[in-house]
Amino acid sequence: MSGTDAIRSGPRAGVAGWPVAHSRSPIIHGRWLAKHGIAGSYERVPVAPDGAEAFFATLARGDFAGLNVTVPHKELAARACDALEPVAAALGAANTLWVENGRLYGTNTDVEGFLANLDEGAPGWDADPGPAIVLGAGGAARAVIHGLASRGFAPIAIVNRTLDRAALLTGLAPVASAHGYEDLPKLLETARFVVNTTSLGMNGSPPLDIDLTPLDPAALVTDIVYVPLETPLLALARARGNPVVDGLGMLLHQAVPGFERWFGVRPTVDAALRAEVLATFA
Ligand code: ATR
């Protein structure tokens, strides 16, 4: 038996996207496979947009035990599933797939990842939920809005450059409303929670240029951008005394349910995993 056959003797999983070369998921799952001594595999699966529909349509054959799905295929993956867990149906996007009895199932673990990161980084953060601000209205914002509503945050103000895109997301939660950036100063006066879901602040992108002056220093500020770990938004918030949680834990925690489903062991997110993934950004 060749080395590759030996590795493939267990369940085969991976991450499908375009591009996927940058994905840290193989590092996360590879570490857990090694830690638990599981003879499975987890690989990068590049799926070009023009072949994506055909690719997801054949998954139920069982070439893979399951897959993570990343940009830009989460919506297409949800449509390809024979059945979706309620959270994936609500978001219209699946990031975790598995095959069972020749049927393709999907869920969305971004909500769980977002919430678990805050539970870990700011225990009790949702004890007295109040007004929240979500900056951005893309795919990540959908999971964040769903998660905040599930923990009782209200009202949820979605602030976006393109108002129409924010308006599209208000259907996710009855407590959500759509705003342009001109409303931000007023919204900050009462906010208990602020999250950036835009790509602004990421290495290579301009910073998110907002003035936090009206925000209560007790309000929690978080970012889903994790490269750099301390984004300009988090640095600004920390400097004025706000509690902050960085976004790396969302990436790590969203991986847990998939690994458990494919490989049968619920893994833990610990400091060593965080350090290993962080080192790849250096
Ligand atoms: P994802 O699905 O990963 O969240 P996306 O759908 O491309 O990514 O969404 C990116 C978000 O960043 C959007 O809210 C986008 O605002 P628009 O809807 O107006 O495009 C926001 N964004 C990106 N660049 C921006 C910029 N220069 N200023 C303000 N918002 C920006």
PDB file of C-alpha atoms and ligand atoms in Angstrom:
ATOM      1  CA  MET A   1       0.000   0.000   0.000  1.00  0.00           C
ATOM      2  CA  SER A   2       1.427   3.408  -0.895  1.00  0.00           C
ATOM      3  CA  GLY A   3       1.609   6.234   1.607  1.00  0.00           C
ATOM      4  CA  THR A   4      -1.302   7.986  -0.037  1.00  0.00           C
ATOM      5  CA  ASP A   5      -3.466   4.854   0.103  1.00  0.00           C
ATOM      6  CA  ALA A   6      -2.677   4.517   3.782  1.00  0.00           C
ATOM      7  CA  ILE A   7      -3.779   8.091   4.438  1.00  0.00           C
ATOM      8  CA  ARG A   8      -6.909   7.581   2.353  1.00  0.00           C
ATOM      9  CA  SER A   9      -7.881   4.424   4.224  1.00  0.00           C
ATOM     10  CA  GLY A  10     -10.034   6.526   6.571  1.00  0.00           C
ATOM     11  CA  PRO A  11     -12.762   9.040   5.748  1.00  0.00           C
ATOM     12  CA  ARG A  12     -11.815  11.571   3.085  1.00  0.00           C
ATOM     13  CA  ALA A  13     -12.809  15.197   3.614  1.00  0.00           C
ATOM     14  CA  GLY A  14     -11.665  18.584   2.387  1.00  0.00           C
ATOM     15  CA  VAL A  15     -12.490  22.184   1.611  1.00  0.00           C
ATOM     16  CA  ALA A  16     -14.006  23.144  -1.733  1.00  0.00           C
ATOM     17  CA  GLY A  17     -13.704  26.699  -3.005  1.00  0.00           C
ATOM     18  CA  TRP A  18     -12.129  28.968  -5.615  1.00  0.00           C
ATOM     19  CA  PRO A  19      -9.453  29.752  -4.807  1.00  0.00           C
ATOM     20  CA  VAL A  20      -8.632  27.432  -1.890  1.00  0.00           C
ATOM     21  CA  ALA A  21      -4.851  27.733  -1.825  1.00  0.00           C
ATOM     22  CA  HIS A  22      -5.075  30.245   1.047  1.00  0.00           C
ATOM     23  CA  SER A  23      -7.470  28.142   3.153  1.00  0.00           C
ATOM     24  CA  ARG A  24      -6.250  27.320   6.671  1.00  0.00           C
ATOM     25  CA  SER A  25      -8.826  24.547   7.080  1.00  0.00           C
ATOM     26  CA  PRO A  26      -6.339  21.773   6.092  1.00  0.00           C
ATOM     27  CA  ILE A  27      -4.052  22.932   8.919  1.00  0.00           C
ATOM     28  CA  ILE A  28      -6.881  22.859  11.458  1.00  0.00           C
ATOM     29  CA  HIS A  29      -8.247  19.454  10.433  1.00  0.00           C
ATOM     30  CA  GLY A  30      -4.763  18.019   9.852  1.00  0.00           C
ATOM     31  CA  ARG A  31      -3.799  18.889  13.398  1.00  0.00           C
ATOM     32  CA  TRP A  32      -6.939  17.268  14.811  1.00  0.00           C
ATOM     33  CA  LEU A  33      -6.469  14.119  12.673  1.00  0.00           C
ATOM     34  CA  ALA A  34      -2.916  13.763  13.995  1.00  0.00           C
ATOM     35  CA  LYS A  35      -3.898  14.540  17.585  1.00  0.00           C
ATOM     36  CA  HIS A  36      -6.610  11.877  17.617  1.00  0.00           C
ATOM     37  CA  GLY A  37      -4.652   9.348  15.557  1.00  0.00           C
ATOM     38  CA  ILE A  38      -7.385   9.131  12.920  1.00  0.00           C
ATOM     39  CA  ALA A  39      -6.519   7.578   9.546  1.00  0.00           C
ATOM     40  CA  GLY A  40      -8.514  10.094   7.521  1.00  0.00           C
ATOM     41  CA  SER A  41      -7.577  12.848   5.119  1.00  0.00           C
ATOM     42  CA  TYR A  42      -8.479  16.482   4.581  1.00  0.00           C
ATOM     43  CA  GLU A  43      -7.459  18.187   1.359  1.00  0.00           C
ATOM     44  CA  ARG A  44      -7.856  21.375  -0.605  1.00  0.00           C
ATOM     45  CA  VAL A  45     -10.360  20.855  -3.425  1.00  0.00           C
ATOM     46  CA  PRO A  46     -10.207  23.617  -6.041  1.00  0.00           C
ATOM     47  CA  VAL A  47     -13.603  23.891  -7.733  1.00  0.00           C
ATOM     48  CA  ALA A  48     -13.762  26.434 -10.568  1.00  0.00           C
ATOM     49  CA  PRO A  49     -17.048  28.319 -10.861  1.00  0.00           C
ATOM     50  CA  ASP A  50     -17.891  26.874 -14.306  1.00  0.00           C
ATOM     51  CA  GLY A  51     -17.614  23.315 -13.015  1.00  0.00           C
ATOM     52  CA  ALA A  52     -19.121  23.870  -9.583  1.00  0.00           C
ATOM     53  CA  GLU A  53     -22.686  22.793 -10.284  1.00  0.00           C
ATOM     54  CA  ALA A  54     -21.532  19.470 -11.756  1.00  0.00           C
ATOM     55  CA  PHE A  55     -19.069  18.956  -8.904  1.00  0.00           C
ATOM     56  CA  PHE A  56     -21.658  19.340  -6.132  1.00  0.00           C
ATOM     57  CA  ALA A  57     -24.185  17.249  -8.084  1.00  0.00           C
ATOM     58  CA  THR A  58     -21.846  14.238  -7.965  1.00  0.00           C
ATOM     59  CA  LEU A  59     -20.935  14.440  -4.269  1.00  0.00           C
ATOM     60  CA  ALA A  60     -23.737  12.144  -3.141  1.00  0.00           C
ATOM     61  CA  ARG A  61     -21.832   9.307  -4.903  1.00  0.00           C
ATOM     62  CA  GLY A  62     -19.605   9.355  -1.849  1.00  0.00           C
ATOM     63  CA  ASP A  63     -16.159  10.287  -3.218  1.00  0.00           C
ATOM     64  CA  PHE A  64     -15.870  12.299  -0.004  1.00  0.00           C
ATOM     65  CA  ALA A  65     -17.318  11.604   3.449  1.00  0.00           C
ATOM     66  CA  GLY A  66     -17.982  15.311   3.472  1.00  0.00           C
ATOM     67  CA  LEU A  67     -16.635  18.743   2.681  1.00  0.00           C
ATOM     68  CA  ASN A  68     -16.303  22.246   3.935  1.00  0.00           C
ATOM     69  CA  VAL A  69     -17.383  24.792   1.369  1.00  0.00           C
ATOM     70  CA  THR A  70     -15.949  28.261   1.093  1.00  0.00           C
ATOM     71  CA  VAL A  71     -16.232  31.302  -1.163  1.00  0.00           C
ATOM     72  CA  PRO A  72     -17.837  31.469  -3.703  1.00  0.00           C
ATOM     73  CA  HIS A  73     -19.778  28.208  -3.485  1.00  0.00           C
ATOM     74  CA  LYS A  74     -21.748  28.277  -0.204  1.00  0.00           C
ATOM     75  CA  GLU A  75     -25.075  29.206  -1.850  1.00  0.00           C
ATOM     76  CA  LEU A  76     -24.657  26.716  -4.684  1.00  0.00           C
ATOM     77  CA  ALA A  77     -23.735  23.988  -2.175  1.00  0.00           C
ATOM     78  CA  ALA A  78     -26.924  24.664  -0.215  1.00  0.00           C
ATOM     79  CA  ARG A  79     -28.994  24.277  -3.392  1.00  0.00           C
ATOM     80  CA  ALA A  80     -27.230  21.014  -4.245  1.00  0.00           C
ATOM     81  CA  CYS A  81     -28.130  19.340  -0.941  1.00  0.00           C
ATOM     82  CA  ASP A  82     -30.941  16.807  -0.634  1.00  0.00           C
ATOM     83  CA  ALA A  83     -31.634  18.119   2.871  1.00  0.00           C
ATOM     84  CA  LEU A  84     -30.440  21.116   4.904  1.00  0.00           C
ATOM     85  CA  GLU A  85     -30.352  21.763   8.619  1.00  0.00           C
ATOM     86  CA  PRO A  86     -32.617  24.718   9.527  1.00  0.00           C
ATOM     87  CA  VAL A  87     -29.759  27.179  10.015  1.00  0.00           C
ATOM     88  CA  ALA A  88     -28.420  26.534   6.497  1.00  0.00           C
ATOM     89  CA  ALA A  89     -31.926  26.798   5.036  1.00  0.00           C
ATOM     90  CA  ALA A  90     -32.430  30.130   6.845  1.00  0.00           C
ATOM     91  CA  LEU A  91     -29.133  31.516   5.540  1.00  0.00           C
ATOM     92  CA  GLY A  92     -29.428  29.998   2.059  1.00  0.00           C
ATOM     93  CA  ALA A  93     -25.793  28.930   2.388  1.00  0.00           C
ATOM     94  CA  ALA A  94     -24.014  25.721   3.426  1.00  0.00           C
ATOM     95  CA  ASN A  95     -20.383  25.516   4.561  1.00  0.00           C
ATOM     96  CA  THR A  96     -20.402  21.916   5.815  1.00  0.00           C
ATOM     97  CA  LEU A  97     -21.623  18.913   3.786  1.00  0.00           C
ATOM     98  CA  TRP A  98     -21.800  15.194   4.455  1.00  0.00           C
ATOM     99  CA  VAL A  99     -23.022  12.111   2.613  1.00  0.00           C
ATOM    100  CA  GLU A 100     -25.335   9.610   4.242  1.00  0.00           C
ATOM    101  CA  ASN A 101     -27.060   6.713   2.477  1.00  0.00           C
ATOM    102  CA  GLY A 102     -26.420   8.273  -0.914  1.00  0.00           C
ATOM    103  CA  ARG A 103     -27.913  11.621   0.041  1.00  0.00           C
ATOM    104  CA  LEU A 104     -26.089  14.936   0.414  1.00  0.00           C
ATOM    105  CA  TYR A 105     -26.753  16.870   3.631  1.00  0.00           C
ATOM    106  CA  GLY A 106     -25.682  20.386   4.526  1.00  0.00           C
ATOM    107  CA  THR A 107     -25.465  22.763   7.423  1.00  0.00           C
ATOM    108  CA  ASN A 108     -23.922  26.123   8.187  1.00  0.00           C
ATOM    109  CA  THR A 109     -21.471  26.283  11.082  1.00  0.00           C
ATOM    110  CA  ASP A 110     -20.504  29.947  10.651  1.00  0.00           C
ATOM    111  CA  VAL A 111     -23.180  30.971  13.159  1.00  0.00           C
ATOM    112  CA  GLU A 112     -21.902  28.448  15.702  1.00  0.00           C
ATOM    113  CA  GLY A 113     -18.304  29.580  15.043  1.00  0.00           C
ATOM    114  CA  PHE A 114     -19.170  33.243  15.487  1.00  0.00           C
ATOM    115  CA  LEU A 115     -21.011  32.608  18.765  1.00  0.00           C
ATOM    116  CA  ALA A 116     -18.467  30.138  20.181  1.00  0.00           C
ATOM    117  CA  ASN A 117     -15.667  32.643  19.559  1.00  0.00           C
ATOM    118  CA  LEU A 118     -17.496  35.273  21.622  1.00  0.00           C
ATOM    119  CA  ASP A 119     -18.477  32.777  24.334  1.00  0.00           C
ATOM    120  CA  GLU A 120     -14.798  31.922  24.662  1.00  0.00           C
ATOM    121  CA  GLY A 121     -13.325  35.416  24.261  1.00  0.00           C
ATOM    122  CA  ALA A 122     -15.872  37.382  26.298  1.00  0.00           C
ATOM    123  CA  PRO A 123     -17.782  35.025  28.609  1.00  0.00           C
ATOM    124  CA  GLY A 124     -21.176  36.492  29.541  1.00  0.00           C
ATOM    125  CA  TRP A 125     -21.140  38.817  26.508  1.00  0.00           C
ATOM    126  CA  ASP A 126     -24.804  37.993  25.824  1.00  0.00           C
ATOM    127  CA  ALA A 127     -26.045  38.106  29.421  1.00  0.00           C
ATOM    128  CA  ASP A 128     -27.878  41.388  28.875  1.00  0.00           C
ATOM    129  CA  PRO A 129     -28.269  41.696  25.092  1.00  0.00           C
ATOM    130  CA  GLY A 130     -29.092  45.136  23.720  1.00  0.00           C
ATOM    131  CA  PRO A 131     -28.752  47.089  20.489  1.00  0.00           C
ATOM    132  CA  ALA A 132     -26.177  45.706  18.045  1.00  0.00           C
ATOM    133  CA  ILE A 133     -24.510  47.135  14.942  1.00  0.00           C
ATOM    134  CA  VAL A 134     -23.448  44.878  12.065  1.00  0.00           C
ATOM    135  CA  LEU A 135     -21.132  46.616   9.607  1.00  0.00           C
ATOM    136  CA  GLY A 136     -21.434  45.070   6.152  1.00  0.00           C
ATOM    137  CA  ALA A 137     -24.081  43.046   4.345  1.00  0.00           C
ATOM    138  CA  GLY A 138     -22.279  40.180   2.575  1.00  0.00           C
ATOM    139  CA  GLY A 139     -22.357  36.450   3.252  1.00  0.00           C
ATOM    140  CA  ALA A 140     -20.613  36.717   6.606  1.00  0.00           C
ATOM    141  CA  ALA A 141     -23.103  39.325   7.792  1.00  0.00           C
ATOM    142  CA  ARG A 142     -25.949  36.839   7.250  1.00  0.00           C
ATOM    143  CA  ALA A 143     -24.464  34.372   9.753  1.00  0.00           C
ATOM    144  CA  VAL A 144     -23.650  37.131  12.222  1.00  0.00           C
ATOM    145  CA  ILE A 145     -27.171  38.608  12.132  1.00  0.00           C
ATOM    146  CA  HIS A 146     -28.705  35.160  12.597  1.00  0.00           C
ATOM    147  CA  GLY A 147     -26.392  34.479  15.541  1.00  0.00           C
ATOM    148  CA  LEU A 148     -27.004  37.809  17.267  1.00  0.00           C
ATOM    149  CA  ALA A 149     -30.779  37.452  16.916  1.00  0.00           C
ATOM    150  CA  SER A 150     -30.586  33.936  18.382  1.00  0.00           C
ATOM    151  CA  ARG A 151     -28.923  35.384  21.497  1.00  0.00           C
ATOM    152  CA  GLY A 152     -31.579  38.081  21.893  1.00  0.00           C
ATOM    153  CA  PHE A 153     -29.757  41.172  20.601  1.00  0.00           C
ATOM    154  CA  ALA A 154     -32.238  43.845  19.492  1.00  0.00           C
ATOM    155  CA  PRO A 155     -32.510  46.031  17.596  1.00  0.00           C
ATOM    156  CA  ILE A 156     -29.865  44.894  15.079  1.00  0.00           C
ATOM    157  CA  ALA A 157     -28.773  47.727  12.781  1.00  0.00           C
ATOM    158  CA  ILE A 158     -27.191  46.553   9.518  1.00  0.00           C
ATOM    159  CA  VAL A 159     -24.952  49.364   8.268  1.00  0.00           C
ATOM    160  CA  ASN A 160     -23.711  49.075   4.717  1.00  0.00           C
ATOM    161  CA  ARG A 161     -22.271  51.199   1.925  1.00  0.00           C
ATOM    162  CA  THR A 162     -24.946  49.833  -0.426  1.00  0.00           C
ATOM    163  CA  LEU A 163     -28.266  50.289   1.362  1.00  0.00           C
ATOM    164  CA  ASP A 164     -30.129  47.854  -0.899  1.00  0.00           C
ATOM    165  CA  ARG A 165     -27.852  44.993   0.149  1.00  0.00           C
ATOM    166  CA  ALA A 166     -28.483  45.754   3.814  1.00  0.00           C
ATOM    167  CA  ALA A 167     -32.229  45.889   3.171  1.00  0.00           C
ATOM    168  CA  LEU A 168     -32.061  42.411   1.619  1.00  0.00           C
ATOM    169  CA  LEU A 169     -30.826  41.007   4.957  1.00  0.00           C
ATOM    170  CA  THR A 170     -33.530  42.482   7.178  1.00  0.00           C
ATOM    171  CA  GLY A 171     -35.663  39.414   6.451  1.00  0.00           C
ATOM    172  CA  LEU A 172     -33.225  37.330   8.513  1.00  0.00           C
ATOM    173  CA  ALA A 173     -34.480  38.779  11.795  1.00  0.00           C
ATOM    174  CA  PRO A 174     -37.591  40.823  12.611  1.00  0.00           C
ATOM    175  CA  VAL A 175     -35.435  43.052  14.840  1.00  0.00           C
ATOM    176  CA  ALA A 176     -33.048  43.991  11.981  1.00  0.00           C
ATOM    177  CA  SER A 177     -33.072  47.290  10.069  1.00  0.00           C
ATOM    178  CA  ALA A 178     -30.972  48.676   7.189  1.00  0.00           C
ATOM    179  CA  HIS A 179     -28.841  51.837   7.371  1.00  0.00           C
ATOM    180  CA  GLY A 180     -26.224  53.819   5.510  1.00  0.00           C
ATOM    181  CA  TYR A 181     -23.026  54.988   7.223  1.00  0.00           C
ATOM    182  CA  GLU A 182     -24.586  58.421   7.844  1.00  0.00           C
ATOM    183  CA  ASP A 183     -26.709  56.786  10.581  1.00  0.00           C
ATOM    184  CA  LEU A 184     -23.691  55.316  12.366  1.00  0.00           C
ATOM    185  CA  PRO A 185     -22.932  58.137  14.875  1.00  0.00           C
ATOM    186  CA  LYS A 186     -26.486  57.993  16.232  1.00  0.00           C
ATOM    187  CA  LEU A 187     -26.571  54.188  16.299  1.00  0.00           C
ATOM    188  CA  LEU A 188     -23.256  54.060  18.191  1.00  0.00           C
ATOM    189  CA  GLU A 189     -24.743  56.100  21.051  1.00  0.00           C
ATOM    190  CA  THR A 190     -26.888  53.200  22.231  1.00  0.00           C
ATOM    191  CA  ALA A 191     -25.027  50.162  20.842  1.00  0.00           C
ATOM    192  CA  ARG A 192     -23.863  47.405  23.200  1.00  0.00           C
ATOM    193  CA  PHE A 193     -22.170  45.406  20.462  1.00  0.00           C
ATOM    194  CA  VAL A 194     -20.367  46.283  17.207  1.00  0.00           C
ATOM    195  CA  VAL A 195     -19.072  43.797  14.638  1.00  0.00           C
ATOM    196  CA  ASN A 196     -17.248  44.364  11.359  1.00  0.00           C
ATOM    197  CA  THR A 197     -18.205  41.836   8.675  1.00  0.00           C
ATOM    198  CA  THR A 198     -16.737  43.781   5.751  1.00  0.00           C
ATOM    199  CA  SER A 199     -13.333  43.009   4.279  1.00  0.00           C
ATOM    200  CA  LEU A 200     -12.083  46.442   5.350  1.00  0.00           C
ATOM    201  CA  GLY A 201      -9.139  46.281   7.747  1.00  0.00           C
ATOM    202  CA  MET A 202      -7.804  43.074   6.212  1.00  0.00           C
ATOM    203  CA  ASN A 203      -4.163  43.154   5.103  1.00  0.00           C
ATOM    204  CA  GLY A 204      -4.180  44.643   1.615  1.00  0.00           C
ATOM    205  CA  SER A 205      -7.540  46.420   2.108  1.00  0.00           C
ATOM    206  CA  PRO A 206      -8.084  49.947   3.381  1.00  0.00           C
ATOM    207  CA  PRO A 207      -8.988  50.237   7.076  1.00  0.00           C
ATOM    208  CA  LEU A 208     -12.594  50.649   8.180  1.00  0.00           C
ATOM    209  CA  ASP A 209     -12.584  54.364   8.816  1.00  0.00           C
ATOM    210  CA  ILE A 210     -15.185  54.992  11.516  1.00  0.00           C
ATOM    211  CA  ASP A 211     -15.284  57.266  14.529  1.00  0.00           C
ATOM    212  CA  LEU A 212     -16.125  55.381  17.724  1.00  0.00           C
ATOM    213  CA  THR A 213     -16.452  58.505  19.889  1.00  0.00           C
ATOM    214  CA  PRO A 214     -20.196  58.075  20.600  1.00  0.00           C
ATOM    215  CA  LEU A 215     -19.778  54.409  21.659  1.00  0.00           C
ATOM    216  CA  ASP A 216     -20.048  53.398  25.329  1.00  0.00           C
ATOM    217  CA  PRO A 217     -16.618  52.094  26.414  1.00  0.00           C
ATOM    218  CA  ALA A 218     -18.383  49.037  27.871  1.00  0.00           C
ATOM    219  CA  ALA A 219     -19.693  47.932  24.449  1.00  0.00           C
ATOM    220  CA  LEU A 220     -18.059  44.832  22.957  1.00  0.00           C
ATOM    221  CA  VAL A 221     -16.298  45.270  19.612  1.00  0.00           C
ATOM    222  CA  THR A 222     -15.365  42.341  17.364  1.00  0.00           C
ATOM    223  CA  ASP A 223     -14.200  41.763  13.818  1.00  0.00           C
ATOM    224  CA  ILE A 224     -14.490  38.771  11.547  1.00  0.00           C
ATOM    225  CA  VAL A 225     -11.269  39.812   9.808  1.00  0.00           C
ATOM    226  CA  TYR A 226      -8.345  37.939  11.428  1.00  0.00           C
ATOM    227  CA  VAL A 227      -5.402  38.957   9.222  1.00  0.00           C
ATOM    228  CA  PRO A 228      -4.122  40.995  10.973  1.00  0.00           C
ATOM    229  CA  LEU A 229      -5.368  39.608  14.261  1.00  0.00           C
ATOM    230  CA  GLU A 230      -5.674  43.096  15.680  1.00  0.00           C
ATOM    231  CA  THR A 231      -7.411  45.076  12.938  1.00  0.00           C
ATOM    232  CA  PRO A 232      -7.363  48.885  12.994  1.00  0.00           C
ATOM    233  CA  LEU A 233     -10.960  48.756  14.299  1.00  0.00           C
ATOM    234  CA  LEU A 234      -9.992  46.500  17.217  1.00  0.00           C
ATOM    235  CA  ALA A 235      -6.908  48.589  17.977  1.00  0.00           C
ATOM    236  CA  LEU A 236      -9.031  51.743  18.074  1.00  0.00           C
ATOM    237  CA  ALA A 237     -11.640  50.106  20.303  1.00  0.00           C
ATOM    238  CA  ARG A 238      -9.038  48.636  22.658  1.00  0.00           C
ATOM    239  CA  ALA A 239      -7.257  52.002  22.969  1.00  0.00           C
ATOM    240  CA  ARG A 240     -10.455  53.653  24.230  1.00  0.00           C
ATOM    241  CA  GLY A 241     -11.149  50.866  26.706  1.00  0.00           C
ATOM    242  CA  ASN A 242     -13.762  48.748  24.905  1.00  0.00           C
ATOM    243  CA  PRO A 243     -13.605  44.973  25.365  1.00  0.00           C
ATOM    244  CA  VAL A 244     -12.586  43.352  22.060  1.00  0.00           C
ATOM    245  CA  VAL A 245     -12.583  39.842  20.577  1.00  0.00           C
ATOM    246  CA  ASP A 246     -10.561  39.052  17.458  1.00  0.00           C
ATOM    247  CA  GLY A 247     -11.945  36.993  14.589  1.00  0.00           C
ATOM    248  CA  LEU A 248      -9.596  34.007  14.493  1.00  0.00           C
ATOM    249  CA  GLY A 249     -11.717  31.920  16.860  1.00  0.00           C
ATOM    250  CA  MET A 250     -14.644  32.044  14.435  1.00  0.00           C
ATOM    251  CA  LEU A 251     -12.516  30.265  11.821  1.00  0.00           C
ATOM    252  CA  LEU A 252     -11.366  27.653  14.348  1.00  0.00           C
ATOM    253  CA  HIS A 253     -14.736  26.998  15.974  1.00  0.00           C
ATOM    254  CA  GLN A 254     -16.693  26.734  12.701  1.00  0.00           C
ATOM    255  CA  ALA A 255     -14.496  23.732  11.858  1.00  0.00           C
ATOM    256  CA  VAL A 256     -15.506  21.687  14.918  1.00  0.00           C
ATOM    257  CA  PRO A 257     -18.911  20.302  13.809  1.00  0.00           C
ATOM    258  CA  GLY A 258     -17.647  19.101  10.414  1.00  0.00           C
ATOM    259  CA  PHE A 259     -14.705  17.224  11.912  1.00  0.00           C
ATOM    260  CA  GLU A 260     -16.993  15.561  14.438  1.00  0.00           C
ATOM    261  CA  ARG A 261     -19.433  14.475  11.750  1.00  0.00           C
ATOM    262  CA  TRP A 262     -16.837  13.098   9.317  1.00  0.00           C
ATOM    263  CA  PHE A 263     -14.360  11.589  11.749  1.00  0.00           C
ATOM    264  CA  GLY A 264     -16.507  10.766  14.804  1.00  0.00           C
ATOM    265  CA  VAL A 265     -14.592  12.757  17.434  1.00  0.00           C
ATOM    266  CA  ARG A 266     -15.510  16.213  18.702  1.00  0.00           C
ATOM    267  CA  PRO A 267     -12.237  18.182  18.642  1.00  0.00           C
ATOM    268  CA  THR A 268     -11.350  21.129  20.843  1.00  0.00           C
ATOM    269  CA  VAL A 269     -10.033  24.558  19.969  1.00  0.00           C
ATOM    270  CA  ASP A 270      -6.994  25.249  22.130  1.00  0.00           C
ATOM    271  CA  ALA A 271      -4.087  27.686  22.360  1.00  0.00           C
ATOM    272  CA  ALA A 272      -1.742  25.361  20.452  1.00  0.00           C
ATOM    273  CA  LEU A 273      -4.108  25.199  17.460  1.00  0.00           C
ATOM    274  CA  ARG A 274      -4.558  28.949  17.535  1.00  0.00           C
ATOM    275  CA  ALA A 275      -0.770  29.443  17.598  1.00  0.00           C
ATOM    276  CA  GLU A 276      -0.223  26.992  14.732  1.00  0.00           C
ATOM    277  CA  VAL A 277      -2.749  28.737  12.495  1.00  0.00           C
ATOM    278  CA  LEU A 278      -1.468  32.191  13.510  1.00  0.00           C
ATOM    279  CA  ALA A 279       2.087  31.194  12.555  1.00  0.00           C
ATOM    280  CA  THR A 280       0.934  30.658   8.960  1.00  0.00           C
ATOM    281  CA  PHE A 281       0.029  34.347   8.698  1.00  0.00           C
ATOM    282  CA  ALA A 282       3.471  35.552   9.726  1.00  0.00           C
TER     283      ALA A 282
HETATM  284  P1  ATR B   1     -18.591  38.234   2.242  1.00  0.00           P
HETATM  285  O1  ATR B   1     -19.611  37.394   1.560  1.00  0.00           O
HETATM  286  O2  ATR B   1     -17.299  37.544   2.500  1.00  0.00           O
HETATM  287  O3  ATR B   1     -19.115  38.910   3.477  1.00  0.00           O
HETATM  288  P2  ATR B   1     -19.036  40.313   0.262  1.00  0.00           P
HETATM  289  O4  ATR B   1     -20.309  39.729  -0.098  1.00  0.00           O
HETATM  290  O5  ATR B   1     -18.144  40.706  -0.852  1.00  0.00           O
HETATM  291  O6  ATR B   1     -18.153  39.372   1.192  1.00  0.00           O
HETATM  292  O7  ATR B   1     -19.296  41.560   1.222  1.00  0.00           O
HETATM  293  C1  ATR B   1     -18.317  42.454   1.520  1.00  0.00           C
HETATM  294  C2  ATR B   1     -18.877  43.565   2.405  1.00  0.00           C
HETATM  295  O8  ATR B   1     -17.849  44.532   2.570  1.00  0.00           O
HETATM  296  C3  ATR B   1     -20.069  44.284   1.823  1.00  0.00           C
HETATM  297  O9  ATR B   1     -20.926  44.698   2.864  1.00  0.00           O
HETATM  298  C4  ATR B   1     -19.418  45.485   1.148  1.00  0.00           C
HETATM  299  O10 ATR B   1     -20.261  46.605   1.009  1.00  0.00           O
HETATM  300  P3  ATR B   1     -21.204  46.741  -0.324  1.00  0.00           P
HETATM  301  O11 ATR B   1     -22.353  45.795  -0.112  1.00  0.00           O
HETATM  302  O12 ATR B   1     -21.608  48.156  -0.350  1.00  0.00           O
HETATM  303  O13 ATR B   1     -20.334  46.330  -1.493  1.00  0.00           O
HETATM  304  C5  ATR B   1     -18.358  45.804   2.160  1.00  0.00           C
HETATM  305  N1  ATR B   1     -17.284  46.611   1.567  1.00  0.00           N
HETATM  306  C6  ATR B   1     -16.293  46.178   0.756  1.00  0.00           C
HETATM  307  N2  ATR B   1     -15.495  47.216   0.413  1.00  0.00           N
HETATM  308  C7  ATR B   1     -15.999  48.318   1.022  1.00  0.00           C
HETATM  309  C8  ATR B   1     -15.626  49.709   1.081  1.00  0.00           C
HETATM  310  N3  ATR B   1     -14.550  50.171   0.415  1.00  0.00           N
HETATM  311  N4  ATR B   1     -16.387  50.554   1.818  1.00  0.00           N
HETATM  312  C9  ATR B   1     -17.472  50.106   2.489  1.00  0.00           C
HETATM  313  N5  ATR B   1     -17.874  48.811   2.478  1.00  0.00           N
HETATM  314  C10 ATR B   1     -17.157  47.939   1.764  1.00  0.00           C
END
